[in-house]
CSV table of C-alpha atoms in Angstrom, one decimal:
chain,number,residue,atom,x,y,z
A,1,MET,CA,6.0,8.2,-30.6
A,2,HIS,CA,4.5,11.6,-30.1
A,3,MET,CA,5.1,13.0,-26.6
A,4,ARG,CA,3.0,16.0,-25.7
A,5,PRO,CA,4.4,18.9,-23.5
A,6,TYR,CA,3.4,19.2,-19.9
A,7,PRO,CA,3.1,22.1,-17.4
A,8,SER,CA,6.4,23.1,-15.8
A,9,HIS,CA,5.1,22.4,-12.3
A,10,SER,CA,4.2,18.7,-12.6
A,11,ILE,CA,5.5,15.2,-12.4
A,12,VAL,CA,4.5,13.0,-15.3
A,13,PHE,CA,4.9,9.3,-16.1
A,14,GLU,CA,4.0,8.9,-19.7
A,15,ARG,CA,3.6,5.3,-21.1
A,16,VAL,CA,6.3,4.1,-18.8
A,17,THR,CA,7.5,0.6,-19.1
A,18,LEU,CA,10.0,-0.9,-16.6
A,19,SER,CA,11.2,-4.4,-15.7
A,20,ARG,CA,13.2,-5.6,-12.8
A,21,GLY,CA,15.0,-8.7,-13.8
A,22,ALA,CA,12.6,-11.0,-15.6
A,23,ARG,CA,9.5,-9.3,-14.0
A,24,ARG,CA,7.6,-6.6,-15.9
A,25,LEU,CA,6.8,-4.0,-13.3
A,26,PHE,CA,5.2,-1.2,-15.3
A,27,ALA,CA,3.6,-1.6,-18.7
A,28,GLY,CA,2.6,1.7,-20.1
A,29,LEU,CA,2.1,3.5,-16.8
A,30,ASP,CA,0.4,7.0,-17.1
A,31,LEU,CA,0.3,9.4,-14.2
A,32,GLU,CA,0.3,13.2,-13.9
A,33,LEU,CA,1.0,14.7,-10.4
A,34,THR,CA,0.4,18.4,-9.7
A,35,GLU,CA,-0.5,18.3,-6.0
A,36,ARG,CA,1.9,19.5,-3.3
A,37,SER,CA,1.8,16.2,-1.4
A,38,VAL,CA,1.2,12.8,-3.0
A,39,GLY,CA,1.3,9.4,-1.3
A,40,ILE,CA,1.9,6.0,-2.8
A,41,ILE,CA,0.4,3.0,-1.2
A,42,GLY,CA,0.4,-0.7,-2.1
A,43,ASP,CA,1.5,-4.1,-1.0
A,44,ASN,CA,5.2,-5.1,-1.0
A,45,GLY,CA,6.3,-5.6,-4.6
A,46,ALA,CA,3.6,-3.4,-6.1
A,47,GLY,CA,6.1,-1.0,-7.6
A,48,LYS,CA,6.2,1.9,-5.0
A,49,SER,CA,9.9,2.1,-4.6
A,50,SER,CA,10.6,1.7,-8.3
A,51,LEU,CA,8.2,4.5,-9.1
A,52,LEU,CA,10.0,6.8,-6.7
A,53,ARG,CA,13.4,5.9,-8.1
A,54,LEU,CA,12.2,6.9,-11.6
A,55,LEU,CA,11.7,10.4,-10.4
A,56,ASN,CA,15.4,11.4,-10.1
A,57,GLY,CA,16.9,8.9,-12.5
A,58,LEU,CA,18.0,6.2,-10.1
A,59,LEU,CA,16.0,4.1,-12.5
A,60,ARG,CA,15.4,4.7,-16.2
A,61,PRO,CA,12.2,3.6,-18.0
A,62,GLU,CA,12.7,1.1,-20.8
A,63,SER,CA,10.2,3.0,-22.9
A,64,GLY,CA,8.0,6.1,-22.4
A,65,ARG,CA,9.4,9.0,-20.3
A,66,VAL,CA,9.4,10.6,-16.9
A,67,VAL,CA,9.1,14.4,-16.9
A,68,VAL,CA,9.7,16.4,-13.8
A,69,ASP,CA,8.8,20.1,-14.0
A,70,GLY,CA,9.2,20.1,-17.8
A,71,MET,CA,12.5,18.1,-17.8
A,72,ALA,CA,12.7,14.5,-19.0
A,73,SER,CA,14.7,12.4,-16.7
A,74,ALA,CA,16.7,10.9,-19.6
A,75,ASP,CA,17.7,14.3,-20.9
A,76,HIS,CA,18.4,16.1,-17.6
A,77,PRO,CA,19.9,13.7,-15.0
A,78,ARG,CA,22.1,16.2,-13.2
A,79,GLU,CA,19.3,18.8,-13.0
A,80,LEU,CA,16.9,16.3,-11.5
A,81,LEU,CA,19.4,15.2,-8.9
A,82,ARG,CA,19.4,18.8,-7.7
A,83,LYS,CA,15.7,19.2,-8.0
A,84,VAL,CA,14.6,15.9,-6.4
A,85,GLY,CA,15.8,15.1,-2.9
A,86,PHE,CA,15.6,11.4,-2.0
A,87,VAL,CA,15.3,10.0,1.6
A,88,PHE,CA,15.8,6.2,1.8
A,89,GLN,CA,14.0,3.8,4.1
A,90,ASN,CA,17.1,2.8,6.1
A,91,PRO,CA,19.1,5.7,7.4
A,92,ASP,CA,22.2,3.5,7.5
A,93,HIS,CA,22.0,3.3,3.7
A,94,GLN,CA,22.2,7.1,3.5
A,95,ILE,CA,24.5,8.3,6.3
A,96,VAL,CA,28.2,8.4,5.5
A,97,PHE,CA,30.0,10.6,8.0
A,98,PRO,CA,30.6,10.1,11.7
A,99,THR,CA,29.2,13.4,13.0
A,100,VAL,CA,26.0,15.3,12.4
A,101,LEU,CA,27.7,18.4,11.1
A,102,GLU,CA,29.9,16.5,8.7
A,103,GLU,CA,26.8,14.6,7.4
A,104,LEU,CA,24.8,17.8,6.8
A,105,ALA,CA,27.7,19.6,5.2
A,106,CYS,CA,28.9,16.8,2.8
A,107,GLY,CA,26.3,17.4,0.1
A,108,LEU,CA,27.0,21.1,0.0
A,109,ARG,CA,30.8,20.5,-0.2
A,110,ALA,CA,30.2,18.1,-3.1
A,111,ARG,CA,28.4,21.0,-4.9
A,112,GLY,CA,31.3,23.3,-4.5
A,113,ALA,CA,30.7,25.1,-1.2
A,114,SER,CA,33.7,25.9,1.0
A,115,ALA,CA,34.0,24.2,4.3
A,116,ALA,CA,33.0,27.4,6.1
A,117,GLU,CA,30.0,27.9,3.8
A,118,ALA,CA,28.8,24.3,4.2
A,119,ASN,CA,29.3,24.2,8.0
A,120,GLY,CA,27.5,27.5,8.3
A,121,ALA,CA,24.5,26.2,6.3
A,122,ALA,CA,24.5,23.0,8.3
A,123,ARG,CA,24.4,24.9,11.6
A,124,ARG,CA,21.5,27.1,10.2
A,125,ILE,CA,19.4,24.1,9.3
A,126,LEU,CA,19.9,22.6,12.8
A,127,VAL,CA,18.8,25.8,14.4
A,128,GLN,CA,15.8,26.1,12.0
A,129,HIS,CA,14.6,22.6,12.9
A,130,GLY,CA,15.1,22.9,16.6
A,131,CYS,CA,18.2,20.8,17.2
A,132,PRO,CA,21.3,23.0,17.4
A,133,ASP,CA,22.8,20.8,20.1
A,134,TRP,CA,23.2,18.0,17.5
A,135,GLU,CA,26.1,19.8,15.8
A,136,HIS,CA,28.9,17.7,17.4
A,137,ALA,CA,26.9,14.6,18.1
A,138,ALA,CA,28.2,11.3,16.9
A,139,VAL,CA,25.8,9.7,14.4
A,140,HIS,CA,26.1,6.2,16.0
A,141,GLU,CA,24.8,7.7,19.3
A,142,LEU,CA,21.5,8.9,17.7
A,143,SER,CA,18.3,7.0,18.0
A,144,ASP,CA,16.7,5.6,14.9
A,145,GLY,CA,14.2,8.5,14.8
A,146,GLN,CA,17.1,11.0,15.1
A,147,LYS,CA,19.0,9.3,12.3
A,148,GLN,CA,16.0,9.5,10.0
A,149,ARG,CA,15.5,13.2,10.9
A,150,LEU,CA,19.2,13.7,10.1
A,151,CYS,CA,18.7,12.1,6.7
A,152,ILE,CA,15.8,14.4,6.0
A,153,LEU,CA,17.7,17.5,7.1
A,154,ALA,CA,20.7,16.5,5.0
A,155,VAL,CA,18.5,16.4,1.9
A,156,LEU,CA,16.8,19.7,2.9
A,157,ALA,CA,20.2,21.4,3.2
A,158,LEU,CA,20.5,21.0,-0.6
A,159,GLU,CA,17.3,22.9,-1.1
A,160,PRO,CA,15.5,20.5,-3.4
A,161,ASP,CA,12.1,21.5,-4.9
A,162,ILE,CA,10.7,18.0,-4.4
A,163,LEU,CA,11.2,15.7,-1.5
A,164,VAL,CA,10.8,12.0,-2.2
A,165,LEU,CA,10.6,9.5,0.7
A,166,ASP,CA,10.6,5.7,0.5
A,167,GLU,CA,9.0,4.1,3.6
A,168,PRO,CA,10.7,6.7,5.8
A,169,PHE,CA,9.1,5.6,9.2
A,170,SER,CA,8.9,1.9,9.0
A,171,SER,CA,11.1,1.2,12.0
A,172,LEU,CA,10.0,4.1,14.2
A,173,ASP,CA,7.7,4.2,17.2
A,174,LEU,CA,4.4,6.1,17.1
A,175,PRO,CA,5.5,9.3,19.0
A,176,THR,CA,8.6,9.6,16.7
A,177,ARG,CA,6.6,9.0,13.6
A,178,LEU,CA,4.1,11.7,14.6
A,179,GLN,CA,6.8,14.2,15.3
A,180,LEU,CA,8.4,13.6,11.9
A,181,ILE,CA,5.0,13.7,10.1
A,182,ASP,CA,4.4,17.2,11.6
A,183,MET,CA,7.8,18.2,10.4
A,184,LEU,CA,7.2,17.0,6.9
A,185,HIS,CA,3.8,18.7,6.6
A,186,ALA,CA,5.4,22.0,7.7
A,187,LEU,CA,8.0,22.0,4.9
A,188,PRO,CA,7.5,24.2,1.8
A,189,GLN,CA,8.7,21.5,-0.6
A,190,ARG,CA,6.5,19.3,-2.7
A,191,MET,CA,6.5,15.8,-1.4
A,192,VAL,CA,6.0,12.3,-2.8
A,193,VAL,CA,6.1,9.5,-0.2
A,194,ALA,CA,5.6,5.8,-0.3
A,195,SER,CA,4.4,4.5,3.0
A,196,HIS,CA,2.2,2.0,4.9
A,197,ASP,CA,1.9,4.7,7.7
A,198,LEU,CA,-1.7,5.6,7.5
A,199,ASP,CA,-1.2,8.6,9.9
A,200,LEU,CA,1.1,10.2,7.3
A,201,LEU,CA,-1.0,9.3,4.2
A,202,ALA,CA,-4.3,10.4,5.6
A,203,ASP,CA,-3.5,14.1,5.4
A,204,LEU,CA,-1.8,14.2,2.0
A,205,ASP,CA,-3.5,15.9,-1.0
A,206,ARG,CA,-3.7,12.8,-3.1
A,207,LEU,CA,-3.1,9.1,-2.7
A,208,ILE,CA,-2.3,6.6,-5.5
A,209,TRP,CA,-2.8,2.9,-4.8
A,210,LEU,CA,-0.5,0.6,-6.9
A,211,GLU,CA,-1.3,-3.0,-7.4
A,212,ASN,CA,0.8,-5.3,-9.7
A,213,GLY,CA,2.4,-2.2,-11.3
A,214,ALA,CA,-0.9,-0.6,-12.2
A,215,VAL,CA,-3.0,2.1,-10.6
A,216,ALA,CA,-5.8,0.4,-8.6
A,217,GLY,CA,-7.0,3.7,-7.0
A,218,ASP,CA,-6.3,7.4,-7.3
A,219,GLY,CA,-7.8,10.3,-5.5
A,220,ALA,CA,-8.4,11.8,-2.1
A,221,PRO,CA,-6.8,9.7,0.7
A,222,GLY,CA,-10.0,8.9,2.6
A,223,PRO,CA,-11.8,6.8,0.0
A,224,ILE,CA,-8.5,5.2,-1.2
A,225,LEU,CA,-7.5,4.1,2.3
A,226,SER,CA,-11.0,2.8,2.9
A,227,ALA,CA,-10.9,0.7,-0.3
A,228,TYR,CA,-7.3,-0.5,0.5
A,229,ARG,CA,-8.3,-1.6,4.0
A,230,GLU,CA,-11.4,-3.4,2.7
A,231,ARG,CA,-9.4,-5.2,0.1
A,232,ALA,CA,-6.9,-6.3,2.8
A,233,LEU,CA,-9.7,-7.4,5.2
A,234,ALA,CA,-11.4,-9.4,2.4
A,235,GLY,CA,-8.2,-11.2,1.7
A,236,ARG,CA,-7.8,-12.0,5.3
A,237,ARG,CA,-11.4,-13.4,5.4
A,238,ARG,CA,-10.8,-15.6,2.4
A,239,LEU,CA,-7.6,-16.9,4.0
A,240,GLN,CA,-9.4,-17.7,7.3
A,241,ALA,CA,-12.2,-19.4,5.4
A,242,ALA,CA,-9.8,-21.6,3.6
A,243,GLN,CA,-8.1,-22.8,6.8
């Protein structure tokens, strides 16, 4: 199969096929993402999380390829782990260490930094993001929103080029979500986020609507969100009419 080259500053899914168990999730998916911020929307099971996990090699396509900034995920797994930072939906699935400083420093230590270098970088990122008093805080004493912010900071400490977030605010209250949304929009990194949080999605550069593993809508967030809401409302009306 001939695979054409792509720009160095892009995320490409080229003829990607992927199954999860007996279910075929993607069958020849084609996407090219060049925007700074891209949102992924869709019902549960539409393929949002799987698409994100293809970006840094957590999942591998059965056929086709995923190319991030000119590097195919199958050929450059270590480089993509450095380039693409991943924030999971549940902070408890990501946090390992008992204190904030240890959690922020652990990824840097794993990359070869000394304890002093890692702790210094951890303190700097806490100051940069307005929470220097967290340094000695116990993780179990943080609120859910603080834990999610810690997960984002721990990824940012590794200085990825691309930040990928999978339903990052699903369990948070509105004020906390809005604070974190402001934080994300202020970051220099490119961002790909799967979410049902319309406040986050509305201000992104591009929105992709997945349905049954295929692209049902792709474009500016406003029209895509309107179509998505209308589809949901139409389904609700059909359900009510059948009762």
